[in-house]
mmCIF file of C-alpha atoms in Angstrom:
data_model
loop_
_atom_site.group_PDB
_atom_site.id
_atom_site.type_symbol
_atom_site.label_atom_id
_atom_site.label_comp_id
_atom_site.label_asym_id
_atom_site.label_seq_id
_atom_site.Cartn_x
_atom_site.Cartn_y
_atom_site.Cartn_z
ATOM 1 C CA MET A 13 -35.176 -59.768 -23.764
ATOM 2 C CA ARG A 14 -31.784 -59.129 -25.348
ATOM 3 C CA GLN A 15 -29.404 -57.046 -23.302
ATOM 4 C CA ASP A 16 -28.118 -53.854 -24.874
ATOM 5 C CA SER A 17 -24.542 -54.513 -25.904
ATOM 6 C CA ILE A 18 -23.730 -50.819 -25.972
ATOM 7 C CA SER A 19 -24.639 -50.028 -22.404
ATOM 8 C CA ALA A 20 -23.083 -53.115 -20.751
ATOM 9 C CA HIS A 21 -19.432 -53.860 -21.396
ATOM 10 C CA THR A 22 -17.299 -56.105 -19.222
ATOM 11 C CA THR A 23 -14.035 -57.844 -19.714
ATOM 12 C CA ALA A 24 -13.909 -61.634 -19.617
ATOM 13 C CA ALA A 25 -10.990 -63.979 -18.961
ATOM 14 C CA VAL A 26 -10.756 -67.789 -19.151
ATOM 15 C CA GLY A 27 -9.505 -69.434 -15.950
ATOM 16 C CA ASP A 28 -7.612 -72.682 -15.405
ATOM 17 C CA SER A 29 -10.890 -74.585 -14.876
ATOM 18 C CA GLY A 30 -12.267 -73.453 -18.211
ATOM 19 C CA GLN A 31 -14.844 -71.153 -16.697
ATOM 20 C CA VAL A 32 -15.273 -67.570 -17.838
ATOM 21 C CA ASN A 33 -14.511 -65.000 -15.161
ATOM 22 C CA VAL A 34 -16.210 -61.685 -15.634
ATOM 23 C CA SER A 35 -14.136 -58.826 -14.356
ATOM 24 C CA ALA A 36 -15.759 -56.145 -12.325
ATOM 25 C CA GLN A 37 -13.625 -53.547 -14.057
ATOM 26 C CA PRO A 38 -15.696 -51.994 -16.910
ATOM 27 C CA HIS A 39 -14.177 -51.704 -20.339
ATOM 28 C CA VAL A 40 -13.162 -48.130 -21.332
ATOM 29 C CA LEU A 41 -14.776 -47.327 -24.644
ATOM 30 C CA THR A 42 -13.048 -45.397 -27.382
ATOM 31 C CA PRO A 43 -14.730 -43.102 -29.924
ATOM 32 C CA LYS A 44 -13.815 -45.555 -32.695
ATOM 33 C CA GLU A 45 -15.693 -48.388 -30.991
ATOM 34 C CA VAL A 46 -18.766 -46.239 -30.397
ATOM 35 C CA LEU A 47 -18.853 -45.051 -34.002
ATOM 36 C CA SER A 48 -18.494 -48.652 -35.251
ATOM 37 C CA TRP A 49 -21.847 -49.526 -33.665
ATOM 38 C CA LEU A 50 -23.686 -46.903 -35.705
ATOM 39 C CA PRO A 51 -24.858 -47.466 -39.267
ATOM 40 C CA LYS A 52 -22.734 -46.091 -42.064
ATOM 41 C CA ASP A 53 -25.284 -43.407 -42.944
ATOM 42 C CA ALA A 54 -25.353 -41.920 -39.430
ATOM 43 C CA THR A 55 -25.335 -38.156 -39.387
ATOM 44 C CA PRO A 56 -22.674 -36.095 -37.544
ATOM 45 C CA ALA A 57 -25.292 -35.149 -34.971
ATOM 46 C CA GLN A 58 -26.066 -38.814 -34.271
ATOM 47 C CA GLN A 59 -22.355 -39.627 -34.016
ATOM 48 C CA ASP A 60 -21.830 -36.778 -31.559
ATOM 49 C CA SER A 61 -24.835 -37.843 -29.500
ATOM 50 C CA ALA A 62 -23.598 -41.438 -29.261
ATOM 51 C CA ILE A 63 -20.121 -40.352 -28.188
ATOM 52 C CA GLN A 64 -21.476 -37.978 -25.514
ATOM 53 C CA ARG A 65 -23.721 -40.757 -24.141
ATOM 54 C CA HIS A 66 -21.121 -43.483 -23.821
ATOM 55 C CA ILE A 67 -17.910 -41.556 -23.222
ATOM 56 C CA LYS A 68 -17.885 -39.405 -20.113
ATOM 57 C CA ALA A 69 -15.115 -36.947 -19.302
ATOM 58 C CA SER A 70 -13.287 -38.155 -16.244
ATOM 59 C CA GLU A 71 -11.794 -35.973 -13.580
ATOM 60 C CA ILE A 72 -8.191 -34.970 -14.183
ATOM 61 C CA HIS A 73 -5.785 -36.031 -11.452
ATOM 62 C CA TRP A 74 -2.526 -34.122 -11.637
ATOM 63 C CA SER A 75 0.659 -35.836 -10.627
ATOM 64 C CA GLU A 76 1.737 -35.382 -7.043
ATOM 65 C CA GLN A 77 5.290 -36.501 -7.724
ATOM 66 C CA PRO A 78 8.080 -33.947 -7.139
ATOM 67 C CA ASP A 79 9.653 -32.200 -10.094
ATOM 68 C CA THR A 80 12.971 -33.849 -10.913
ATOM 69 C CA LEU A 81 13.790 -31.691 -13.977
ATOM 70 C CA HIS A 82 16.420 -29.606 -12.254
ATOM 71 C CA MET A 83 20.166 -29.517 -12.218
ATOM 72 C CA PRO A 84 21.815 -32.320 -10.235
ATOM 73 C CA GLY A 85 22.979 -31.056 -6.902
ATOM 74 C CA HIS A 86 20.504 -28.136 -6.940
ATOM 75 C CA THR A 87 17.130 -27.815 -5.348
ATOM 76 C CA LYS A 88 14.013 -27.919 -7.474
ATOM 77 C CA GLY A 89 12.863 -24.722 -9.134
ATOM 78 C CA ARG A 90 10.213 -22.471 -7.700
ATOM 79 C CA SER A 91 7.030 -21.395 -9.430
ATOM 80 C CA LEU A 92 7.017 -17.990 -11.104
ATOM 81 C CA ARG A 93 3.651 -17.374 -9.462
ATOM 82 C CA ASP A 94 5.321 -17.225 -6.087
ATOM 83 C CA VAL A 95 5.080 -13.560 -5.025
ATOM 84 C CA SER A 96 8.012 -13.937 -2.652
ATOM 85 C CA LEU A 97 10.448 -14.469 -5.528
ATOM 86 C CA PRO A 98 12.937 -11.638 -6.024
ATOM 87 C CA GLN A 99 12.732 -9.463 -9.153
ATOM 88 C CA TYR A 100 15.902 -10.841 -10.746
ATOM 89 C CA TYR A 101 14.482 -14.373 -10.412
ATOM 90 C CA ARG A 102 11.139 -13.592 -12.079
ATOM 91 C CA GLU A 103 12.567 -11.452 -14.926
ATOM 92 C CA SER A 104 15.144 -12.817 -17.306
ATOM 93 C CA PHE A 105 16.476 -11.927 -20.731
ATOM 94 C CA PHE A 106 13.652 -13.839 -22.418
ATOM 95 C CA SER A 107 10.889 -13.047 -19.960
ATOM 96 C CA LYS A 108 9.265 -10.467 -22.285
ATOM 97 C CA ASP A 109 10.004 -12.194 -25.555
ATOM 98 C CA SER A 110 6.871 -12.704 -27.616
ATOM 99 C CA MET A 111 7.988 -16.210 -28.479
ATOM 100 C CA PHE A 112 7.490 -17.189 -24.823
ATOM 101 C CA HIS A 113 4.275 -15.185 -24.462
ATOM 102 C CA PRO A 114 1.753 -15.899 -27.251
ATOM 103 C CA GLU A 115 -0.704 -13.468 -25.682
ATOM 104 C CA LEU A 116 1.658 -10.561 -26.438
ATOM 105 C CA SER A 117 1.930 -8.940 -29.833
ATOM 106 C CA GLY A 118 5.191 -9.950 -31.456
ATOM 107 C CA GLY A 119 5.361 -6.961 -33.809
ATOM 108 C CA ARG A 120 6.948 -7.073 -37.243
ATOM 109 C CA TYR A 121 9.915 -9.248 -38.069
ATOM 110 C CA GLY A 122 12.461 -8.393 -40.726
ATOM 111 C CA VAL A 123 13.425 -5.054 -42.228
ATOM 112 C CA ALA A 124 10.676 -2.539 -42.915
ATOM 113 C CA GLY A 125 10.421 -1.256 -46.467
ATOM 114 C CA ASP A 126 10.867 2.353 -47.500
ATOM 115 C CA PRO A 127 7.639 4.355 -47.094
ATOM 116 C CA VAL A 128 5.999 5.721 -50.217
ATOM 117 C CA PRO A 129 7.033 9.398 -50.555
ATOM 118 C CA TYR A 130 4.375 12.077 -50.498
ATOM 119 C CA SER A 131 3.202 13.336 -53.874
ATOM 120 C CA ILE A 132 0.546 15.768 -55.012
ATOM 121 C CA ALA A 133 -0.639 13.215 -57.585
ATOM 122 C CA GLY A 134 -1.600 10.826 -54.760
ATOM 123 C CA ASP A 135 -3.199 13.493 -52.582
ATOM 124 C CA ASN A 136 -6.967 13.369 -52.928
ATOM 125 C CA LEU A 137 -7.535 16.764 -51.297
ATOM 126 C CA ILE A 138 -5.109 18.703 -53.495
ATOM 127 C CA THR A 139 -6.292 16.822 -56.585
ATOM 128 C CA SER A 140 -9.899 17.719 -55.793
ATOM 129 C CA LEU A 141 -8.855 21.328 -55.186
ATOM 130 C CA LEU A 142 -7.048 21.593 -58.522
ATOM 131 C CA LEU A 143 -9.933 19.929 -60.318
ATOM 132 C CA GLY A 144 -12.352 22.344 -58.666
ATOM 133 C CA CYS A 145 -10.193 25.307 -59.703
ATOM 134 C CA PHE A 146 -10.160 24.055 -63.284
ATOM 135 C CA VAL A 147 -13.931 23.583 -63.402
ATOM 136 C CA LEU A 148 -14.651 26.957 -61.776
ATOM 137 C CA ALA A 149 -12.155 28.668 -64.087
ATOM 138 C CA MET A 150 -13.866 27.164 -67.141
ATOM 139 C CA ILE A 151 -17.277 28.278 -65.880
ATOM 140 C CA SER A 152 -15.943 31.763 -65.128
ATOM 141 C CA PHE A 153 -14.360 32.069 -68.577
ATOM 142 C CA SER A 154 -17.531 30.881 -70.295
ATOM 143 C CA ARG A 155 -19.632 33.499 -68.482
ATOM 144 C CA SER A 156 -17.125 36.372 -68.510
ATOM 145 C CA MET A 157 -15.247 35.807 -71.751
ATOM 146 C CA GLN A 158 -16.297 39.160 -73.214
ATOM 147 C CA PHE A 159 -15.210 40.941 -70.034
ATOM 148 C CA ILE A 160 -11.747 39.307 -70.127
ATOM 149 C CA ILE A 161 -11.285 40.034 -73.840
ATOM 150 C CA ARG A 162 -12.371 43.638 -73.290
ATOM 151 C CA GLN A 163 -9.838 43.994 -70.479
ATOM 152 C CA GLY A 164 -7.095 42.539 -72.679
ATOM 153 C CA LYS A 165 -7.839 44.996 -75.462
ATOM 154 C CA ASN A 166 -8.013 47.899 -73.035
ATOM 155 C CA PHE A 167 -4.674 46.923 -71.474
ATOM 156 C CA PHE A 168 -2.704 48.083 -74.519
ATOM 157 C CA TYR A 169 -5.001 50.998 -75.228
ATOM 158 C CA VAL A 170 -3.494 54.403 -74.433
ATOM 159 C CA PRO A 171 -6.260 56.637 -73.040
ATOM 160 C CA ARG A 172 -6.376 60.228 -74.149
ATOM 161 C CA GLY A 173 -7.967 61.594 -71.036
ATOM 162 C CA ASN A 174 -8.283 60.780 -67.338
ATOM 163 C CA THR A 175 -11.463 58.807 -67.746
ATOM 164 C CA SER A 176 -11.577 55.256 -66.531
ATOM 165 C CA THR A 177 -11.955 52.522 -69.079
ATOM 166 C CA PHE A 178 -15.155 50.693 -68.078
ATOM 167 C CA ALA A 179 -17.062 49.555 -65.030
ATOM 168 C CA GLU A 180 -17.345 45.920 -63.970
ATOM 169 C CA THR A 181 -20.472 44.210 -62.797
ATOM 170 C CA SER A 182 -20.588 42.388 -59.472
ATOM 171 C CA GLY A 183 -20.355 39.004 -61.222
ATOM 172 C CA GLU A 184 -17.300 40.076 -63.206
ATOM 173 C CA LEU A 185 -15.681 41.386 -60.030
ATOM 174 C CA TRP A 186 -16.245 38.033 -58.315
ATOM 175 C CA VAL A 187 -14.647 36.263 -61.272
ATOM 176 C CA GLN A 188 -11.561 38.433 -60.885
ATOM 177 C CA MET A 189 -11.404 37.777 -57.153
ATOM 178 C CA PHE A 190 -11.626 34.019 -57.747
ATOM 179 C CA LEU A 191 -8.792 34.195 -60.269
ATOM 180 C CA VAL A 192 -6.667 36.157 -57.780
ATOM 181 C CA VAL A 193 -7.239 33.502 -55.087
ATOM 182 C CA GLN A 194 -6.362 30.822 -57.632
ATOM 183 C CA THR A 195 -3.138 32.678 -58.429
ATOM 184 C CA CYS A 196 -2.181 32.656 -54.727
ATOM 185 C CA LEU A 197 -2.851 28.911 -54.501
ATOM 186 C CA LEU A 198 -0.860 28.125 -57.659
ATOM 187 C CA PHE A 199 2.127 30.220 -56.534
ATOM 188 C CA SER A 200 2.078 28.420 -53.179
ATOM 189 C CA LEU A 201 1.991 24.986 -54.855
ATOM 190 C CA ILE A 202 4.894 25.916 -57.127
ATOM 191 C CA TYR A 203 6.957 27.111 -54.176
ATOM 192 C CA PHE A 204 5.993 23.941 -52.287
ATOM 193 C CA PHE A 205 7.393 21.872 -55.178
ATOM 194 C CA TYR A 206 10.520 24.031 -55.157
ATOM 195 C CA THR A 207 10.946 23.546 -51.408
ATOM 196 C CA ARG A 208 10.636 19.739 -51.602
ATOM 197 C CA THR A 209 13.101 19.608 -54.503
ATOM 198 C CA TYR A 210 15.877 21.938 -53.332
ATOM 199 C CA ILE A 211 15.428 22.681 -49.615
ATOM 200 C CA ALA A 212 13.857 19.831 -47.608
ATOM 201 C CA ASP A 213 11.480 16.911 -47.949
ATOM 202 C CA THR A 214 10.495 16.534 -44.292
ATOM 203 C CA PHE A 215 8.730 19.181 -42.219
ATOM 204 C CA THR A 216 7.574 19.674 -38.672
ATOM 205 C CA ILE A 217 3.910 19.997 -39.729
ATOM 206 C CA GLU A 218 1.668 18.386 -42.321
ATOM 207 C CA HIS A 219 1.823 19.220 -46.014
ATOM 208 C CA TYR A 220 -1.675 20.731 -46.001
ATOM 209 C CA GLN A 221 -0.642 23.217 -43.339
ATOM 210 C CA ILE A 222 2.514 24.140 -45.242
ATOM 211 C CA ILE A 223 0.576 24.778 -48.449
ATOM 212 C CA GLY A 224 -1.959 26.794 -46.461
ATOM 213 C CA ILE A 225 0.813 28.923 -44.927
ATOM 214 C CA PHE A 226 2.370 29.569 -48.336
ATOM 215 C CA THR A 227 -1.034 30.493 -49.763
ATOM 216 C CA ALA A 228 -1.663 32.919 -46.891
ATOM 217 C CA VAL A 229 1.767 34.506 -47.431
ATOM 218 C CA MET A 230 1.052 34.950 -51.162
ATOM 219 C CA ALA A 231 -2.340 36.497 -50.432
ATOM 220 C CA ALA A 232 -0.775 38.844 -47.884
ATOM 221 C CA TYR A 233 1.867 39.811 -50.459
ATOM 222 C CA PHE A 234 -0.741 40.835 -53.037
ATOM 223 C CA LEU A 235 -2.857 42.633 -50.423
ATOM 224 C CA VAL A 236 0.114 44.607 -49.092
ATOM 225 C CA LYS A 237 1.066 45.590 -52.625
ATOM 226 C CA ALA A 238 -2.489 46.695 -53.373
ATOM 227 C CA ALA A 239 -2.584 48.781 -50.176
ATOM 228 C CA ALA A 240 0.786 50.354 -51.013
ATOM 229 C CA TYR A 241 -0.337 51.161 -54.555
ATOM 230 C CA TRP A 242 -3.544 52.712 -53.281
ATOM 231 C CA ALA A 243 -1.753 54.770 -50.630
ATOM 232 C CA VAL A 244 0.873 56.105 -53.054
ATOM 233 C CA GLY A 245 -1.726 56.775 -55.720
ATOM 234 C CA TRP A 246 -3.933 58.590 -53.225
ATOM 235 C CA VAL A 247 -1.017 60.868 -52.244
ATOM 236 C CA PHE A 248 0.540 61.610 -55.648
ATOM 237 C CA PHE A 249 -2.163 60.949 -58.251
ATOM 238 C CA ASP A 250 -5.865 61.559 -58.727
ATOM 239 C CA ARG A 251 -8.611 59.080 -57.985
ATOM 240 C CA LYS A 252 -9.366 58.127 -61.611
ATOM 241 C CA LYS A 253 -5.770 57.178 -62.384
ATOM 242 C CA ASN A 254 -5.554 55.258 -59.165
ATOM 243 C CA GLU A 255 -8.761 53.348 -59.950
ATOM 244 C CA GLN A 256 -7.555 52.601 -63.464
ATOM 245 C CA TRP A 257 -4.296 51.166 -62.155
ATOM 246 C CA MET A 258 -6.024 48.985 -59.541
ATOM 247 C CA LYS A 259 -8.156 47.395 -62.262
ATOM 248 C CA THR A 260 -5.022 46.760 -64.301
ATOM 249 C CA TYR A 261 -3.286 45.305 -61.231
ATOM 250 C CA LEU A 262 -6.106 42.795 -60.614
ATOM 251 C CA TYR A 263 -6.094 41.824 -64.271
ATOM 252 C CA LEU A 264 -2.336 41.159 -64.244
ATOM 253 C CA ILE A 265 -2.601 38.946 -61.151
ATOM 254 C CA SER A 266 -5.508 37.016 -62.673
ATOM 255 C CA MET A 267 -3.673 36.362 -65.922
ATOM 256 C CA GLU A 268 -0.567 35.187 -64.038
ATOM 257 C CA GLY A 269 -2.710 32.517 -62.396
ATOM 258 C CA VAL A 270 -4.131 31.437 -65.754
ATOM 259 C CA LEU A 271 -0.617 31.076 -67.187
ATOM 260 C CA LEU A 272 0.655 29.184 -64.118
ATOM 261 C CA PHE A 273 -2.099 26.556 -64.082
ATOM 262 C CA PRO A 274 -0.553 24.342 -66.834
ATOM 263 C CA VAL A 275 2.873 24.186 -65.169
ATOM 264 C CA VAL A 276 1.294 23.177 -61.837
ATOM 265 C CA MET A 277 -0.573 20.333 -63.529
ATOM 266 C CA LEU A 278 2.627 19.210 -65.267
ATOM 267 C CA LEU A 279 4.567 19.272 -61.996
ATOM 268 C CA ALA A 280 1.898 17.368 -60.090
ATOM 269 C CA TYR A 281 0.928 14.662 -62.565
ATOM 270 C CA PHE A 282 3.578 14.451 -65.295
ATOM 271 C CA ASN A 283 6.847 14.841 -63.305
ATOM 272 C CA LEU A 284 7.989 17.962 -65.099
ATOM 273 C CA PRO A 285 11.622 18.742 -64.157
ATOM 274 C CA MET A 286 11.820 21.526 -61.616
ATOM 275 C CA GLU A 287 14.442 23.372 -63.670
ATOM 276 C CA ASN A 288 12.025 23.721 -66.598
ATOM 277 C CA ALA A 289 9.261 24.829 -64.263
ATOM 278 C CA ILE A 290 11.497 27.526 -62.744
ATOM 279 C CA VAL A 291 12.312 28.858 -66.204
ATOM 280 C CA TYR A 292 8.627 28.962 -67.131
ATOM 281 C CA VAL A 293 7.570 30.661 -63.883
ATOM 282 C CA GLY A 294 10.440 33.145 -64.227
ATOM 283 C CA ILE A 295 9.283 34.062 -67.727
ATOM 284 C CA VAL A 296 5.701 34.572 -66.476
ATOM 285 C CA VAL A 297 6.816 36.743 -63.542
ATOM 286 C CA ILE A 298 9.230 38.822 -65.653
ATOM 287 C CA LEU A 299 6.574 39.320 -68.320
ATOM 288 C CA GLY A 300 4.154 40.476 -65.634
ATOM 289 C CA LYS A 301 6.711 42.960 -64.276
ATOM 290 C CA ILE A 302 7.413 44.340 -67.769
ATOM 291 C CA LEU A 303 3.709 44.829 -68.437
ATOM 292 C CA SER A 304 3.313 46.417 -65.013
ATOM 293 C CA PHE A 305 6.188 48.795 -65.728
ATOM 294 C CA TYR A 306 4.640 49.691 -69.092
ATOM 295 C CA LYS A 307 1.186 50.263 -67.629
ATOM 296 C CA THR A 308 2.383 52.455 -64.760
ATOM 297 C CA TYR A 309 4.205 54.628 -67.249
ATOM 298 C CA VAL A 310 1.119 54.919 -69.467
ATOM 299 C CA ILE A 311 -1.247 55.715 -66.600
ATOM 300 C CA PHE A 312 0.863 57.894 -64.280
ATOM 301 C CA PHE A 313 3.926 59.302 -66.066
ATOM 302 C CA ARG A 314 3.167 59.451 -69.796
ATOM 303 C CA GLY A 315 1.859 63.000 -69.678
ATOM 304 C CA ASN A 316 4.899 64.293 -67.783
ATOM 305 C CA GLY A 317 7.458 62.320 -69.780
ATOM 306 C CA ILE A 318 9.421 61.437 -66.614
ATOM 307 C CA PHE A 319 11.008 58.017 -66.973
ATOM 308 C CA LEU A 320 13.192 58.130 -63.837
ATOM 309 C CA GLN A 321 10.226 58.596 -61.522
ATOM 310 C CA ASN A 322 8.476 55.668 -63.156
ATOM 311 C CA PHE A 323 11.578 53.510 -62.581
ATOM 312 C CA LEU A 324 11.742 54.507 -58.917
ATOM 313 C CA TYR A 325 8.009 53.908 -58.546
ATOM 314 C CA PHE A 326 8.396 50.455 -60.088
ATOM 315 C CA CYS A 327 11.376 49.504 -57.900
ATOM 316 C CA ALA A 328 9.710 50.699 -54.703
ATOM 317 C CA LEU A 329 6.331 49.026 -55.266
ATOM 318 C CA GLU A 330 7.254 45.989 -57.358
ATOM 319 C CA MET A 331 10.834 44.830 -56.825
ATOM 320 C CA THR A 332 11.128 45.634 -53.115
ATOM 321 C CA PRO A 333 7.958 43.680 -52.147
ATOM 322 C CA LEU A 334 9.083 40.794 -54.353
ATOM 323 C CA ALA A 335 12.477 40.600 -52.606
ATOM 324 C CA SER A 336 10.738 40.844 -49.223
ATOM 325 C CA LEU A 337 8.403 38.005 -50.204
ATOM 326 C CA TRP A 338 11.343 35.771 -51.053
ATOM 327 C CA GLY A 339 13.029 36.569 -47.739
ATOM 328 C CA VAL A 340 9.850 35.767 -45.784
ATOM 329 C CA LEU A 341 9.450 32.429 -47.580
ATOM 330 C CA VAL A 342 13.071 31.492 -46.863
ATOM 331 C CA ILE A 343 12.614 32.296 -43.160
ATOM 332 C CA ILE A 344 9.404 30.237 -43.022
ATOM 333 C CA ASN A 345 11.189 27.279 -44.626
ATOM 334 C CA SER A 346 13.999 27.476 -42.093
ATOM 335 C CA PHE A 347 11.435 27.151 -39.278
ATOM 336 C CA LEU A 348 9.308 24.424 -40.879
ATOM 337 C CA LYS A 349 11.918 22.045 -42.229
ATOM 338 C CA VAL A 350 13.435 19.301 -40.096
ATOM 339 C CA ASN A 351 17.123 20.027 -39.473
ATOM 340 C CA PHE A 352 19.157 16.837 -39.036
#
């Protein structure tokens, strides 16, 4: 029977007498030799099996020789694992460097780039909100177009008596309330653009919270004005005139929001210059004040022919709240912006 040449490997040497001396020291196989015994079409699994069978991992014997890699004339270094080492010995300038500790995160190397500035165009929440306002406004106009046109015609109509113009349905009243809320949101977005352009670009809170605060301030402004109008009308005028003016007041606020929607879209998505936007918003606000002045005269003071009282009424309930609103917004900005 032929002996397996793979399992038995010895080294042979020829002596002086010509005889072959077989050494007791076995030959150490290499992976190349083992793989050379296999056929050329051997699979990787067969190659791995052959190597594991004939090549066994030997025990590692570490060197017992003393460390000589130290400065001449100095004693050998001590292991950093020695707990008796003093703190200054174990910690050095490079002890926490990530280059010497691959297990630690090295962080970012180089100079960080400038962060992308915040913009309404890249804000998914505000974009969805504006898109929702546009869709709801279109639905409201399609269902209440006759009501809005009737209000517009009645606005410039001079009534002959103290009768109110017409009564709204609940759906039409909800449309007006939605347009008023939209007006508050649009005014707050415009002032937010103004703040980021002329006052500050960094704030102590998030942009959503700032826009929410501005919207709440605008809503409070319109509510306080409505309460003041109702209180003054209840004291000095009859109920029908007061009701007629409140309907006109809601209509004016709603139409301001409709006129402001295009400029907000241009500011957010088409980089309209803030100077042009201020001019446009100023024209809308001034036009609203002129129409308000005209309507208060027609409703309350036309029969008496007293122009001075109408002017005082307008200044007290229109200009004074507007100046107060601006002062409140300036104070809020001074608290919210980051002062360097």
